[in-house]
Coordinates of C-alpha atoms in Angstrom, one line a residue:
M1450 CA 30.2 127.1 132.3
E1451 CA 29.7 126.3 128.6
Q1452 CA 32.0 123.5 127.3
R1453 CA 33.8 124.2 124.1
T1454 CA 35.3 121.8 121.6
D1455 CA 36.9 122.1 118.2
S1456 CA 35.6 118.7 117.1
P1457 CA 32.6 118.8 114.7
Y1458 CA 31.4 115.4 116.3
P1459 CA 31.9 115.8 120.0
R1460 CA 29.6 112.9 120.9
K1461 CA 31.7 110.5 118.7
D1462 CA 35.2 111.4 120.0
R1463 CA 35.2 109.2 123.1
P1464 CA 33.9 106.0 121.3
V1465 CA 36.4 106.5 118.4
L1466 CA 39.3 107.0 120.8
A1467 CA 38.2 103.9 122.7
I1468 CA 38.1 101.8 119.6
I1469 CA 41.5 103.1 118.5
G1470 CA 42.9 102.2 121.9
V1471 CA 41.5 98.7 121.8
L1472 CA 42.9 98.2 118.3
L1473 CA 46.4 99.4 119.4
V1474 CA 46.4 97.0 122.4
A1475 CA 45.2 94.1 120.3
S1476 CA 47.7 94.7 117.5
T1477 CA 50.5 95.0 120.1
I1478 CA 49.5 91.7 121.6
L1479 CA 49.2 90.0 118.2
F1480 CA 52.6 91.4 117.1
A1481 CA 54.2 90.1 120.3
W1482 CA 52.6 86.7 119.9
S1483 CA 53.6 86.3 116.3
D1484 CA 57.1 87.6 116.9
R1485 CA 57.5 85.1 119.7
K1486 CA 57.6 82.3 117.2
H1487 CA 61.0 83.7 116.0
D1488 CA 62.4 84.6 119.4
W1489 CA 64.9 82.7 121.3
R1490 CA 62.4 82.4 124.2
F1491 CA 60.1 80.4 121.9
Y1492 CA 62.9 78.0 121.0
Q1493 CA 63.9 77.5 124.7
Y1494 CA 60.2 76.9 125.6
S1495 CA 59.8 74.4 122.7
F1496 CA 62.9 72.5 123.6
R1497 CA 61.9 72.2 127.3
A1498 CA 58.5 70.9 126.2
Q1499 CA 60.2 68.3 123.9
L1500 CA 62.6 67.3 126.6
A1501 CA 59.8 67.0 129.2
E1502 CA 57.9 64.7 126.8
K1503 CA 60.9 62.6 126.0
L1504 CA 62.8 62.4 129.3
G1505 CA 60.4 63.9 131.9
A1506 CA 59.8 67.2 133.6
A1507 CA 62.7 66.8 136.0
Q1508 CA 65.2 66.8 133.1
A1509 CA 63.4 69.7 131.4
K1510 CA 64.0 71.8 134.5
T1511 CA 67.8 71.4 134.2
V1512 CA 67.8 73.4 130.9
P1513 CA 69.1 76.9 131.5
S1514 CA 66.9 79.8 130.5
G1515 CA 67.8 83.3 129.3
V1516 CA 70.6 84.3 126.9
Q1517 CA 73.5 81.8 127.0
Q1518 CA 77.0 82.5 125.8
I1519 CA 80.4 80.8 125.3
W1520 CA 83.3 83.2 125.6
V1521 CA 86.5 81.8 123.9
S1522 CA 89.1 84.3 125.1
E1523 CA 92.0 82.7 123.1
M1524 CA 90.2 83.3 119.8
R1525 CA 88.3 86.5 121.0
R1526 CA 84.9 85.0 120.2
A1527 CA 81.6 85.4 122.0
D1528 CA 79.1 82.7 120.8
R1529 CA 75.5 82.9 121.8
C1530 CA 74.4 80.1 119.4
I1531 CA 73.6 77.8 122.4
T1532 CA 70.8 80.3 123.4
C1533 CA 68.7 78.6 120.7
H1534 CA 70.7 75.4 120.0
Q1535 CA 70.2 73.9 123.4
A1536 CA 70.0 70.3 122.3
I1537 CA 73.6 70.0 120.9
L1538 CA 74.9 67.9 123.9
W1539 CA 71.6 66.0 124.6
K1540 CA 71.3 62.4 123.3
G1541 CA 68.1 61.4 121.7
F1542 CA 67.6 64.4 119.4
E1543 CA 69.9 63.3 116.5
K1544 CA 67.1 63.2 114.0
A1545 CA 65.4 66.4 115.1
E1546 CA 65.3 69.6 113.1
N1547 CA 67.5 72.5 114.0
P1548 CA 67.7 74.2 116.5
F1549 CA 66.5 71.1 118.4
K1550 CA 69.1 68.7 117.0
T1551 CA 71.9 66.9 118.8
H1552 CA 75.4 67.8 117.4
P1553 CA 77.3 64.8 116.0
S1554 CA 79.5 63.5 118.8
E1555 CA 82.7 62.6 116.9
P1556 CA 83.8 66.2 116.0
L1557 CA 83.2 67.4 119.6
K1558 CA 85.6 64.8 121.0
G1559 CA 88.5 66.8 119.6
H1560 CA 86.7 70.2 119.6
P1561 CA 84.9 70.6 122.9
I1562 CA 82.4 73.4 122.6
E1563 CA 83.4 75.1 125.8
K1564 CA 87.0 75.5 124.3
Y1565 CA 86.2 76.2 120.6
G1566 CA 82.7 77.7 120.7
C1567 CA 80.6 77.3 117.6
T1568 CA 81.5 80.0 115.0
A1569 CA 85.1 79.0 114.8
C1570 CA 84.0 76.0 112.8
H1571 CA 80.5 76.9 111.6
G1572 CA 80.9 80.6 110.9
G1573 CA 78.1 83.1 111.5
Q1574 CA 77.6 86.0 113.8
G1575 CA 78.2 84.6 117.2
W1576 CA 77.0 87.4 119.4
A1577 CA 73.6 87.7 117.6
I1578 CA 70.5 86.1 119.3
D1579 CA 68.1 86.5 116.3
A1580 CA 68.2 83.7 113.8
A1581 CA 68.4 85.9 110.7
A1582 CA 71.2 88.0 112.1
A1583 CA 73.1 85.0 113.5
H1584 CA 72.9 82.9 110.3
G1585 CA 73.3 85.7 107.8
P1586 CA 73.9 87.0 105.2
V1587 CA 74.2 90.2 107.1
E1588 CA 75.4 93.5 105.6
H1589 CA 79.1 94.3 106.6
W1590 CA 79.5 90.9 108.3
E1591 CA 82.0 88.8 106.3
E1592 CA 81.6 85.5 108.2
P1593 CA 78.3 84.0 107.1
L1594 CA 77.1 80.6 108.4
L1595 CA 78.9 78.0 106.3
G1596 CA 75.9 75.7 106.0
S1597 CA 73.9 73.9 103.4
Q1598 CA 71.9 77.0 102.5
L1599 CA 75.1 78.9 101.4
G1600 CA 76.3 75.8 99.6
E1601 CA 73.1 75.7 97.7
S1602 CA 73.5 79.3 96.6
Y1603 CA 77.0 78.6 95.4
T1604 CA 75.7 75.4 93.6
L1605 CA 78.5 73.3 95.1
A1606 CA 79.3 70.2 93.1
A1607 CA 80.4 68.6 96.5
P1608 CA 78.0 68.0 99.4
K1609 CA 76.4 71.4 100.1
A1610 CA 77.7 71.6 103.7
S1611 CA 81.3 71.3 102.6
L1612 CA 82.0 75.0 102.8
M1613 CA 82.6 74.5 106.6
Q1614 CA 85.9 72.8 105.6
M1615 CA 87.3 76.3 104.9
N1616 CA 87.2 77.0 108.7
C1617 CA 88.5 73.5 109.5
N1618 CA 91.6 74.3 107.4
V1619 CA 92.4 77.5 109.3
C1620 CA 93.7 75.2 112.1
H1621 CA 94.6 72.2 109.9
R1622 CA 96.4 74.1 107.0
F1623 CA 99.7 72.3 107.5
D1624 CA 98.2 68.8 107.5
R1625 CA 98.7 66.9 104.3
D1626 CA 95.4 65.1 104.9
T1627 CA 92.5 66.0 107.3
K1628 CA 89.9 63.5 108.3
G1629 CA 86.5 64.5 107.2
A1630 CA 87.7 67.4 104.9
D1631 CA 87.5 65.7 101.6
E1632 CA 87.3 68.8 99.5
I1633 CA 90.2 70.5 101.2
N1634 CA 92.2 67.2 100.9
L1635 CA 91.4 67.2 97.2
A1636 CA 92.6 70.8 96.8
K1637 CA 95.8 70.1 98.6
K1638 CA 96.6 67.2 96.3
L1639 CA 95.9 69.4 93.3
V1640 CA 98.3 72.1 94.6
L1641 CA 101.0 69.4 94.7
D1642 CA 100.1 67.7 91.5
K1643 CA 99.8 70.9 89.5
G1644 CA 102.9 72.5 90.9
C1645 CA 101.3 75.7 92.1
R1646 CA 104.5 76.6 94.0
A1647 CA 106.3 76.8 90.7
C1648 CA 104.8 80.4 90.4
H1649 CA 103.3 81.2 93.9
V1650 CA 104.8 81.4 97.3
I1651 CA 102.7 79.3 99.7
N1652 CA 103.6 79.2 103.4
G1653 CA 107.1 80.6 102.7
R1654 CA 108.0 78.4 99.8
G1655 CA 107.6 78.9 96.0
G1656 CA 108.2 81.0 93.0
T1657 CA 107.7 84.7 92.5
I1658 CA 105.9 84.9 89.1
G1659 CA 102.4 85.0 90.6
P1660 CA 101.3 86.7 93.8
D1661 CA 102.1 85.3 97.2
L1662 CA 99.1 83.2 98.3
T1663 CA 100.1 82.6 101.9
W1664 CA 97.4 84.9 103.3
V1665 CA 95.1 85.4 100.3
G1666 CA 92.1 84.5 102.4
D1667 CA 92.6 87.9 104.3
K1668 CA 92.0 89.9 101.1
A1669 CA 88.9 92.0 101.4
P1670 CA 86.1 91.4 98.9
E1671 CA 86.3 95.0 97.8
Q1672 CA 89.8 94.4 96.5
Y1673 CA 88.6 92.0 93.7
E1674 CA 87.7 93.2 90.2
Y1675 CA 84.3 91.8 89.4
G1676 CA 83.8 93.5 86.0
R1677 CA 84.5 90.4 84.0
L1678 CA 82.7 88.0 86.4
S1679 CA 79.3 86.9 85.2
G1680 CA 76.6 85.6 87.6
Q1681 CA 77.1 85.8 91.4
R1682 CA 79.6 88.3 92.5
S1683 CA 81.4 87.1 95.6
T1684 CA 85.0 86.3 96.5
F1685 CA 84.3 82.6 96.3
A1686 CA 82.7 82.9 92.8
W1687 CA 85.7 85.0 91.6
H1688 CA 88.2 82.4 92.6
V1689 CA 86.2 79.5 91.1
A1690 CA 85.9 81.5 87.8
H1691 CA 89.6 82.4 87.8
L1692 CA 90.7 78.9 88.5
K1693 CA 88.6 77.5 85.6
D1694 CA 89.7 80.1 83.1
P1695 CA 92.4 82.5 84.4
R1696 CA 92.5 84.7 81.2
A1697 CA 88.7 85.3 81.2
L1698 CA 89.1 87.3 84.4
V1699 CA 92.7 88.5 84.1
P1700 CA 93.5 88.9 80.4
D1701 CA 97.2 89.6 80.8
T1702 CA 97.9 86.7 83.3
V1703 CA 100.5 84.0 82.4
M1704 CA 98.7 81.5 84.6
P1705 CA 97.9 78.4 82.4
N1706 CA 94.4 76.9 82.1
F1707 CA 94.6 73.6 84.0
H1708 CA 91.0 72.7 82.8
F1709 CA 89.8 72.0 86.4
S1710 CA 86.4 70.5 86.8
T1711 CA 83.8 72.5 88.7
R1712 CA 84.4 70.4 91.8
E1713 CA 88.1 70.9 91.6
A1714 CA 87.9 74.6 91.1
Q1715 CA 85.5 75.0 94.0
A1716 CA 87.7 72.8 96.3
L1717 CA 90.7 75.0 95.4
A1718 CA 88.7 78.2 96.1
M1719 CA 87.8 76.8 99.5
L1720 CA 91.4 76.1 100.2
V1721 CA 92.8 79.5 99.2
L1722 CA 90.1 81.3 101.2
S1723 CA 91.1 79.3 104.2
W1724 CA 94.6 80.7 104.0
R1725 CA 94.1 83.5 106.5
R1726 CA 95.5 84.7 109.8
A1727 CA 93.6 83.6 112.9
P1728 CA 94.5 83.6 116.6
I1729 CA 94.9 79.8 116.9
P1730 CA 96.6 79.0 120.3
A1731 CA 99.4 76.4 120.1
D1732 CA 97.6 74.1 122.6
Y1733 CA 94.8 73.7 120.1
R1734 CA 97.1 71.7 117.9
P1735 CA 99.6 70.1 120.2
G1736 CA 102.4 68.2 118.6
L1737 CA 101.4 69.0 115.0
P1738 CA 103.4 71.0 112.5
R1739 CA 103.3 74.7 112.5
T1740 CA 104.9 75.0 109.1
D1741 CA 104.6 73.4 105.7
P1742 CA 108.0 71.8 105.0
Q1743 CA 108.9 69.3 102.3
T1744 CA 108.6 65.7 103.4
P1745 CA 111.9 63.7 104.0
E1746 CA 111.2 61.8 100.8
E1747 CA 110.8 65.0 98.8
V1748 CA 114.0 66.4 100.3
A1749 CA 115.9 63.2 99.6
A1750 CA 114.7 63.0 96.0
E1751 CA 115.8 66.6 95.4
E1752 CA 119.2 66.0 96.9
R1753 CA 119.8 62.9 94.7
M1754 CA 119.0 65.0 91.6
K1755 CA 121.4 67.7 92.7
T1756 CA 124.4 65.3 92.3
G1757 CA 123.4 63.6 89.0
P1758 CA 124.0 64.6 85.4
G1759 CA 121.0 67.0 85.5
A1760 CA 122.2 68.9 88.6
W1761 CA 122.4 72.2 86.7
F1762 CA 118.7 72.2 86.0
V1763 CA 117.9 71.4 89.7
K1764 CA 120.2 74.1 91.0
T1765 CA 118.8 76.8 88.7
G1766 CA 115.2 75.9 89.5
C1767 CA 114.3 74.8 86.0
F1768 CA 113.2 71.5 87.3
V1769 CA 110.3 73.1 89.3
C1770 CA 108.3 73.2 86.1
H1771 CA 110.2 70.9 83.7
S1772 CA 111.4 67.3 84.0
I1773 CA 114.6 66.3 82.2
Q1774 CA 114.0 62.6 82.3
A1775 CA 116.9 61.7 80.0
L1776 CA 119.2 63.0 82.8
G1777 CA 117.1 61.5 85.6
V1778 CA 115.4 64.7 86.7
K1779 CA 111.7 64.6 87.5
S1780 CA 109.8 67.8 88.2
P1781 CA 107.4 67.9 91.2
A1782 CA 105.0 69.9 89.0
Q1783 CA 105.7 68.9 85.4
I1784 CA 103.6 71.8 84.1
G1785 CA 106.1 72.5 81.3
P1786 CA 107.4 70.2 78.5
D1787 CA 110.2 67.8 79.2
L1788 CA 113.5 69.6 78.4
S1789 CA 115.1 66.4 77.2
T1790 CA 113.7 67.2 73.7
A1791 CA 113.8 71.0 74.0
V1792 CA 116.4 71.4 71.1
E1793 CA 114.0 70.0 68.5
D1794 CA 110.7 70.9 70.3
V1795 CA 111.5 74.6 70.3
Q1796 CA 112.4 74.5 66.6
A1797 CA 109.2 72.7 65.8
R1798 CA 106.9 74.9 67.9
F1799 CA 108.4 78.3 67.4
G1800 CA 110.5 77.9 64.2
R1801 CA 113.5 79.1 66.2
T1802 CA 116.7 77.5 67.5
V1803 CA 116.9 77.0 71.3
D1804 CA 119.8 79.5 71.3
D1805 CA 117.7 82.2 69.7
F1806 CA 114.7 81.4 71.9
L1807 CA 116.7 81.8 75.2
K1808 CA 118.0 85.2 74.0
A1809 CA 114.5 86.5 73.3
P1810 CA 111.9 84.2 75.0
T1811 CA 108.1 84.6 74.6
G1812 CA 105.0 83.7 76.5
T1813 CA 105.4 82.3 80.0
M1814 CA 109.2 81.8 79.6
A1815 CA 109.6 85.6 79.0
V1816 CA 108.1 86.1 82.5
V1817 CA 110.1 83.3 84.1
L1818 CA 113.5 84.4 82.8
S1819 CA 112.9 88.0 83.7
R1820 CA 111.5 87.5 87.3
Q1821 CA 112.4 84.1 88.7
I1822 CA 115.3 82.5 86.9
V1823 CA 117.4 85.5 85.8
L1824 CA 120.4 84.3 83.7
T1825 CA 123.3 86.3 82.5
P1826 CA 124.4 85.9 78.8
Q1827 CA 127.1 83.6 79.9
E1828 CA 124.7 81.5 81.9
K1829 CA 122.3 81.3 78.9
E1830 CA 125.2 79.8 76.9
V1831 CA 125.6 77.2 79.6
A1832 CA 121.9 76.5 79.4
V1833 CA 122.1 75.9 75.7
Q1834 CA 125.0 73.5 76.2
K1835 CA 123.1 71.6 79.0
L1836 CA 120.0 71.4 76.8
R1837 CA 122.1 70.0 73.9
E1838 CA 123.7 67.4 76.3
A1839 CA 120.2 66.4 77.5
F1840 CA 119.0 66.0 73.8
A1841 CA 122.1 63.9 73.0
E1842 CA 121.4 61.6 75.9
Y1843 CA 117.8 61.4 74.8
Q1844 CA 118.8 60.3 71.3
K1845 CA 121.3 57.8 72.7
Q1846 CA 118.6 56.2 74.9
K1847 CA 116.2 56.1 72.0
A1848 CA 118.7 54.5 69.8
A1849 CA 119.4 51.9 72.5
G1850 CA 115.7 51.0 72.5
Q1851 CA 114.8 52.6 75.8
K1852 CA 111.4 54.2 76.2
P1853 CA 111.6 57.6 74.6
V1854 CA 110.9 60.6 76.8
S1855 CA 107.6 62.4 76.2
G1856 CA 107.9 65.8 74.6
E1857 CA 104.4 66.7 75.7
A1858 CA 104.1 70.5 75.7
G1859 CA 103.0 72.6 78.6
G1860 CA 102.1 76.2 78.6
H1861 CA 105.5 77.6 77.7

């Protein structure tokens, strides 16, 4: 029977198909071999080889193979980081490159890996077993690895690995000072020194002029307006820019410019982004505060001022922003001018009497007296009387040769 074929080159078909088959097999083998360099199996094989060379074959055989996972049920985290990072608990690899590097021992004393996992502190995509997916950035994954690489991209003024302190503060948010978290500690001091609570509620305490910041870290990136932000567009970058120049991003804000340095603004951005809800079991922080109360010294100082000649300013809340040093009242924030000299200071700055200014305030005081300290007309008359009493005491002290009170102006 005559053989029929549609091919114009029937004698060449088989050789061509054979060559194509060989090329496909070779390319598959080549692809598998090259991809192996980035596969968790390659890292496990390499670590066992290093361990055998350093400590012997017997020790190398104790290293588990296959995908490894730490399941932290209390925090609902599945971390497979140890699939590649197998050296973290082995001594002798402290100077090795990742993923063959021993984890510093000190942090693990209080944060055993079997209880905390990895991503609770380091961030990243814990269930991934591919390095690119685990470390990020990954689309739609909002917890990138908080390592030096991300710090470099944010041009941190602090050490580039400092971003991890954001995760530390999720558990340590109520500590006044946390060992090893220098940037977070700096930010907490700035919150106290600059009197952020004068306008913002933080952990249940504070003013109502600005937004409540207690859980601001939970705010989705899509909720921020990036139109006025130049350069990198991220939540972190937005907060840094806003802290350095509030009106550049929010033109109608009453938040003053505190002239923070880049490091200070970045530290504060880390702090506010750490203020988020997280399932932290009570036994993870036994015996430590679960709230952010005033210290006994702060409470005692406030109580003393409530019974002195400046008690009215304390009870109304004016002292949150303003000191009245002539009457022995010291503001915890001092972001506004000392009210001891308000009678002459308002006249000099605004060309108006203090009586007239309180009837129709401008700037930040217009917001404060409409939202936070709402005074009736009768109460405003009392306020004028108290301000005149403070000024009279200031003049008396000045005449007696006492150090005059600074009339340094704030943002009001």
